[in-house]
PDB file of C-alpha atoms in Angstrom:
ATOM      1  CA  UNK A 391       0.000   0.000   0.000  1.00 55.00           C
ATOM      2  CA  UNK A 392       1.320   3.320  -0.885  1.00 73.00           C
ATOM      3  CA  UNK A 393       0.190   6.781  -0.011  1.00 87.00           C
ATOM      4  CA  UNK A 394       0.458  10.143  -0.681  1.00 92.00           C
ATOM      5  CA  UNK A 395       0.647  14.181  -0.056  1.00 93.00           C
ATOM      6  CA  UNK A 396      -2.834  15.326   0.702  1.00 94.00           C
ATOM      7  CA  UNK A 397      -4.153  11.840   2.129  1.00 95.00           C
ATOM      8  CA  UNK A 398      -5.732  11.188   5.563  1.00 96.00           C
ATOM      9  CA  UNK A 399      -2.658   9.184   7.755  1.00 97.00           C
ATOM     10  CA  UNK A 400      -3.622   6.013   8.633  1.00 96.00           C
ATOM     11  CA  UNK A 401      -4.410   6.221  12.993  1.00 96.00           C
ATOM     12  CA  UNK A 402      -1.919   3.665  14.407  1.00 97.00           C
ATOM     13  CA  UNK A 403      -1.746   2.981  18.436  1.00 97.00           C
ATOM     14  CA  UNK A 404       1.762   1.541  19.103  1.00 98.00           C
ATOM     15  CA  UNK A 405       3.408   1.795  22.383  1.00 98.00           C
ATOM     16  CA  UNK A 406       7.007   3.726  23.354  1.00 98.00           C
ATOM     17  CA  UNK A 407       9.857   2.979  24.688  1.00 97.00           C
ATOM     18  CA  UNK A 408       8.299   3.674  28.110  1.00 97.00           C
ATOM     19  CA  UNK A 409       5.454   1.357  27.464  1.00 97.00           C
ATOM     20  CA  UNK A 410       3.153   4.200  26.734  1.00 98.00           C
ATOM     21  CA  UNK A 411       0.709   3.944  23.934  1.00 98.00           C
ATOM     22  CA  UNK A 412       0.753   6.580  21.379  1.00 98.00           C
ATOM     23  CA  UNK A 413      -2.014   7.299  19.305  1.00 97.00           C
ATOM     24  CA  UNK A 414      -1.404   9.524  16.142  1.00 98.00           C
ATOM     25  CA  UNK A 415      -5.264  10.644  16.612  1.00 96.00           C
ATOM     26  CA  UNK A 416      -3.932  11.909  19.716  1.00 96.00           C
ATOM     27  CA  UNK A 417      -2.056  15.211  17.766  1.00 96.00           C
ATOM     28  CA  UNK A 418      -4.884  15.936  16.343  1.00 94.00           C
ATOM     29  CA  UNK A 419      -5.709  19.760  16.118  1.00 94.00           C
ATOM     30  CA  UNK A 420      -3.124  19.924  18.745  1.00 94.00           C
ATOM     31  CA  UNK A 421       0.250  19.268  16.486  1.00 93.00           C
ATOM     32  CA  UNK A 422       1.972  18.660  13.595  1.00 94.00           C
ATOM     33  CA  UNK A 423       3.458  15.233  13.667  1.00 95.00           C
ATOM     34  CA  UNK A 424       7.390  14.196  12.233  1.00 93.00           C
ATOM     35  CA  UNK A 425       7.183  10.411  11.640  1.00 96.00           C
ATOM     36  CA  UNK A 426      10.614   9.219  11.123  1.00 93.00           C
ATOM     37  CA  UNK A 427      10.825   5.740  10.216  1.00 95.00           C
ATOM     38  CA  UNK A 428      13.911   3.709  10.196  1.00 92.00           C
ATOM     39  CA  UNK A 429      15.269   0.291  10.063  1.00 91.00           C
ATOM     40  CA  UNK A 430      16.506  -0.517  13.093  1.00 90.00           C
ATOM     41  CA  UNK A 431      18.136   0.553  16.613  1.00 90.00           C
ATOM     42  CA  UNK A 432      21.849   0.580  16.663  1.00 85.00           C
ATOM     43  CA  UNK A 433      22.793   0.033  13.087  1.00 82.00           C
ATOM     44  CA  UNK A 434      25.329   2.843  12.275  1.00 73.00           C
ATOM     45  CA  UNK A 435      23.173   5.052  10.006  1.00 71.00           C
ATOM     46  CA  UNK A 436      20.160   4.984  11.987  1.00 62.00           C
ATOM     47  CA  UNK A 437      22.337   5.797  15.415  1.00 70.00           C
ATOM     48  CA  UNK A 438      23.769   8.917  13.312  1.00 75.00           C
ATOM     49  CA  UNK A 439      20.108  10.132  12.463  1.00 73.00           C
ATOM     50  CA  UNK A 440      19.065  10.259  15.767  1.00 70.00           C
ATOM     51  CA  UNK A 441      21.555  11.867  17.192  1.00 74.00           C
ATOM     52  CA  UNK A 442      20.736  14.511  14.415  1.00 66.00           C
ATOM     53  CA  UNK A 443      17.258  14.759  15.744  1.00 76.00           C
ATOM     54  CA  UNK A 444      18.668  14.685  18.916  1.00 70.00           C
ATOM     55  CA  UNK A 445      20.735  17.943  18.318  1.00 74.00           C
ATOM     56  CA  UNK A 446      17.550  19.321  16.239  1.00 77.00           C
ATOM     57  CA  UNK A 447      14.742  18.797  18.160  1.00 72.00           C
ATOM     58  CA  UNK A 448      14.805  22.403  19.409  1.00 76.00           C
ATOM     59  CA  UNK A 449      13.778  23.157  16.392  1.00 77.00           C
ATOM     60  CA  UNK A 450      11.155  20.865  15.717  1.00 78.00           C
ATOM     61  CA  UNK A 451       9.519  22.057  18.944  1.00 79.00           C
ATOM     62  CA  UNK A 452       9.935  25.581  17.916  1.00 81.00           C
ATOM     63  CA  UNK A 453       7.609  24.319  14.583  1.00 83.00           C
ATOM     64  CA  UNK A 454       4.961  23.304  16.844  1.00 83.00           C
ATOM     65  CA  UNK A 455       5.821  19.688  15.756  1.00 90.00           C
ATOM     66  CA  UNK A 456       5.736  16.184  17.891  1.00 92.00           C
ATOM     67  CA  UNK A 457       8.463  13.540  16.532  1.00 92.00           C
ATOM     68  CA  UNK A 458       7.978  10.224  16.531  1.00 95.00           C
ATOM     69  CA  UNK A 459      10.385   7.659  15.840  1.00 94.00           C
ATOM     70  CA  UNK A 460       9.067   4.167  13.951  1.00 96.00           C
ATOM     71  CA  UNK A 461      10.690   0.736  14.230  1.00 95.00           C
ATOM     72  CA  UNK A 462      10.004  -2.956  14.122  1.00 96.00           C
ATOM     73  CA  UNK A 463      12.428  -3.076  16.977  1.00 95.00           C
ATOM     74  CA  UNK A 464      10.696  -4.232  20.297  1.00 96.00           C
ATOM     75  CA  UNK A 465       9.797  -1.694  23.193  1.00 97.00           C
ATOM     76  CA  UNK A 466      12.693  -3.012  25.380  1.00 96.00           C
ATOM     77  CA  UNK A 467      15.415  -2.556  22.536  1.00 95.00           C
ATOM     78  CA  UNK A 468      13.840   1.072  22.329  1.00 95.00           C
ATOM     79  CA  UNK A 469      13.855   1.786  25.461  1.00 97.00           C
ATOM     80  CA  UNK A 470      17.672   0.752  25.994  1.00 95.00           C
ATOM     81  CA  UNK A 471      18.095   2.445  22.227  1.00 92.00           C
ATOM     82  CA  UNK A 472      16.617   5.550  23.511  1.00 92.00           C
ATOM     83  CA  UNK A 473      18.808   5.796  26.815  1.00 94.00           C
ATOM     84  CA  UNK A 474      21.925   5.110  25.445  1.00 91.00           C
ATOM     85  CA  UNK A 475      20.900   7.969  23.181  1.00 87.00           C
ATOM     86  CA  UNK A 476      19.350  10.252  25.257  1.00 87.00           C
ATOM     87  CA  UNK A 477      16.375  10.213  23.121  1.00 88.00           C
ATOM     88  CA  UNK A 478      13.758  11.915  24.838  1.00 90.00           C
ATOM     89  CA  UNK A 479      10.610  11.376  21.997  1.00 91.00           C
ATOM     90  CA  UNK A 480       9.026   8.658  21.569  1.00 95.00           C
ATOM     91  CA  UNK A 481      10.373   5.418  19.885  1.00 95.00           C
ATOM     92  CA  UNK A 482       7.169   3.048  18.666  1.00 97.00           C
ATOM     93  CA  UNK A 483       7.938  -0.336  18.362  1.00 97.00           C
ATOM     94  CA  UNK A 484       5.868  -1.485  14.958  1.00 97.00           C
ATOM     95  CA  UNK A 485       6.972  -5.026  16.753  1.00 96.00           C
ATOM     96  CA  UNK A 486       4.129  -7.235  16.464  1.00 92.00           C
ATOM     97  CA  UNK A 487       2.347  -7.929  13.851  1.00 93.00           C
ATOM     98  CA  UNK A 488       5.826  -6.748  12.860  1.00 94.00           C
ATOM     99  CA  UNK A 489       6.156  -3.670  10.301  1.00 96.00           C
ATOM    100  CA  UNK A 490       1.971  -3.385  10.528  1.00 96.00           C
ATOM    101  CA  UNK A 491       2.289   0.393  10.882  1.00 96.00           C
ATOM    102  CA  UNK A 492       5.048   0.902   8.162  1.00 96.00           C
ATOM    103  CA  UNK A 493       3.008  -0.944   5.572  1.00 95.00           C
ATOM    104  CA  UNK A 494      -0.001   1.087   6.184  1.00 95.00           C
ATOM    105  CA  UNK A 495       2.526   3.682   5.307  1.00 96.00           C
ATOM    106  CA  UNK A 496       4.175   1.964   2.783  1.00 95.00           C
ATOM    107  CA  UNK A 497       7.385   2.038   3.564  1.00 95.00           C
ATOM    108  CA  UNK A 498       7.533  -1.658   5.627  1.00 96.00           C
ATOM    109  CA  UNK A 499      10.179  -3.667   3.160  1.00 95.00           C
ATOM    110  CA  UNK A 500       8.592  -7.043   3.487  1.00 94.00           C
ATOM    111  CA  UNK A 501      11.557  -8.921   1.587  1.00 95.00           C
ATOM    112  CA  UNK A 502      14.097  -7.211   4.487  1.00 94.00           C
ATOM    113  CA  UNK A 503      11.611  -7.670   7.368  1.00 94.00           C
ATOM    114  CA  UNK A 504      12.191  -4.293   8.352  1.00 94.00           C
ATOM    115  CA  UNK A 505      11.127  -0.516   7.839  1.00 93.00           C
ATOM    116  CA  UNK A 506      12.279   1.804   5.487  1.00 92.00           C
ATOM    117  CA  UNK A 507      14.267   4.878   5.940  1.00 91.00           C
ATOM    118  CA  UNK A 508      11.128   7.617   5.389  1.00 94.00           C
ATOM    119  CA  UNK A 509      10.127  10.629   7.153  1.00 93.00           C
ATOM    120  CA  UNK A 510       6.112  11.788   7.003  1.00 96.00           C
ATOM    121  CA  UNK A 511       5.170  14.791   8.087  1.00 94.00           C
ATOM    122  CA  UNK A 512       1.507  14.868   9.347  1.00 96.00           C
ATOM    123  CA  UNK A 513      -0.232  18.188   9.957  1.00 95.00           C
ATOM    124  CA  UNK A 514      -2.550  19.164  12.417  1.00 94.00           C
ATOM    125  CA  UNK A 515      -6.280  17.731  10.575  1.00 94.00           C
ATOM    126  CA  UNK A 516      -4.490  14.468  10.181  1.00 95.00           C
ATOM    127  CA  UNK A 517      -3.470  14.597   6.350  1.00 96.00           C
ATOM    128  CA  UNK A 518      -0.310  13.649   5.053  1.00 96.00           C
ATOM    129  CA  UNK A 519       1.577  17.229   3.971  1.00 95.00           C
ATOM    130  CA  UNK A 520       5.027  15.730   3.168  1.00 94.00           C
ATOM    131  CA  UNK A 521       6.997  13.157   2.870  1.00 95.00           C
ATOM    132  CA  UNK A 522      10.652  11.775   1.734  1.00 93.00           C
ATOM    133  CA  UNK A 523      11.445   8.136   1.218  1.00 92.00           C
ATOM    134  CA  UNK A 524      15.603   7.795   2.009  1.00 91.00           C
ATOM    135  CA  UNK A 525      17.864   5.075   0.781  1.00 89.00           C
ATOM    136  CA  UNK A 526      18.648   2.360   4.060  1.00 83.00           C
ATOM    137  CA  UNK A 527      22.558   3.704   4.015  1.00 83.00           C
ATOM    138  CA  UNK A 528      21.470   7.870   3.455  1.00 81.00           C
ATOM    139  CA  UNK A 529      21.087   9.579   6.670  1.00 80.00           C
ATOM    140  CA  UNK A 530      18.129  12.203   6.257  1.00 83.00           C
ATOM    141  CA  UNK A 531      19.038  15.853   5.872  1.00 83.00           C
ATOM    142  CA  UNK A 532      16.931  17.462   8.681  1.00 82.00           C
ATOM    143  CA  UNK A 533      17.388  20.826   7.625  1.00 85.00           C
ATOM    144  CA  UNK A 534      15.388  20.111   4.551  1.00 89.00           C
ATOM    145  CA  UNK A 535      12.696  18.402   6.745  1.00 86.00           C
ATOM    146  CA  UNK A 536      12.228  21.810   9.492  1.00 85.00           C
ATOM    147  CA  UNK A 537      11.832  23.602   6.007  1.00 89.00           C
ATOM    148  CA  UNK A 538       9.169  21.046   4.973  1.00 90.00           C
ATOM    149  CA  UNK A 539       8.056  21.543   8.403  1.00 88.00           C
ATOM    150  CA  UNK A 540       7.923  25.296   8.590  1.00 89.00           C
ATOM    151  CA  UNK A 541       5.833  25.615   5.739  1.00 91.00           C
ATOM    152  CA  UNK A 542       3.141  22.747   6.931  1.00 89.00           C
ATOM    153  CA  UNK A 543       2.907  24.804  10.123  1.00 84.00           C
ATOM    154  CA  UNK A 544       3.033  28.481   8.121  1.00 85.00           C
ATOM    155  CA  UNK A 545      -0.431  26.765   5.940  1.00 84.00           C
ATOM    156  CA  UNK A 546      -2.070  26.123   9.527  1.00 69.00           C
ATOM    157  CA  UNK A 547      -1.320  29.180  10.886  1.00 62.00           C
TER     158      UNK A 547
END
């Protein structure tokens, strides 16, 4: 299943790292929502993008936006992921039925058994209003994403 720029984001409930359950219908009319979707914890590329968003996430909360990271990785993997990182957002484990969230997203790789390397910005009525799929070894360039992201929040101002 694909989906695209202008479409209603498919409501997931998946729990954090601090066995929390996160709803995206939760954000809505409240905040613009940064899913960032990647493979797995600890794999080189995926470490280096967090600690990107990490450094970033100033900004992001600055753009009125709530980031959300998306892996089949299980909840205790994030949440040891997530201190050794000092990841403070939330980390969703799309664990089980594994990569169910990604593919309503499309961007669940079946053949590899794990997710993607997309970002999907959601905006505050719940429709999709960008989105970038990556290649697995390309870490995202978050300045181009806080651009996406400024304008998303400018058309709901």
């Amino acid at each position: 299943m694909s989906i695209s720029v202008g479409q209603a984001a498919p409501d997931f409930a998946l729990q954090n790292q601090e066995k929390k359950e996160v709803k995206l219908s939760d954000f809505s009319g409240k905040k613009n929502v940064v899913l960032i979707f990647y493979p797995l914890d600890w794999s080189p590329v995926c470490t280096n993008e967090h600690a990107c968003v990490v450094n970033e996430m100033k900004a992001f909360e600055t753009l009125d936006a709530e980031v959300l990271g998306v892996s089949v990785d299980s909840v205790w993997s994030h949440k040891a992921y997530a201190e050794k990182m000092n990841i403070k957002y939330s980390l969703l484990a799309d664990f089980q039925p594994r990569g169910a969230m990604a593919e309503k997203y499309g961007v669940f790789l079946v053949d590899k058994g794990i997710t993607g390397r997309a970002i999907i910005i959601v905006n505050k009525a719940g429709k999709i209003a960008w989105m970038k799929n990556y290649d697995i070894p390309v870490v995202p360039d978050l300045k181009e994403v806080a651009a996406a992201l400024q304008q998303v929040k400018a058309a709901t101002a």
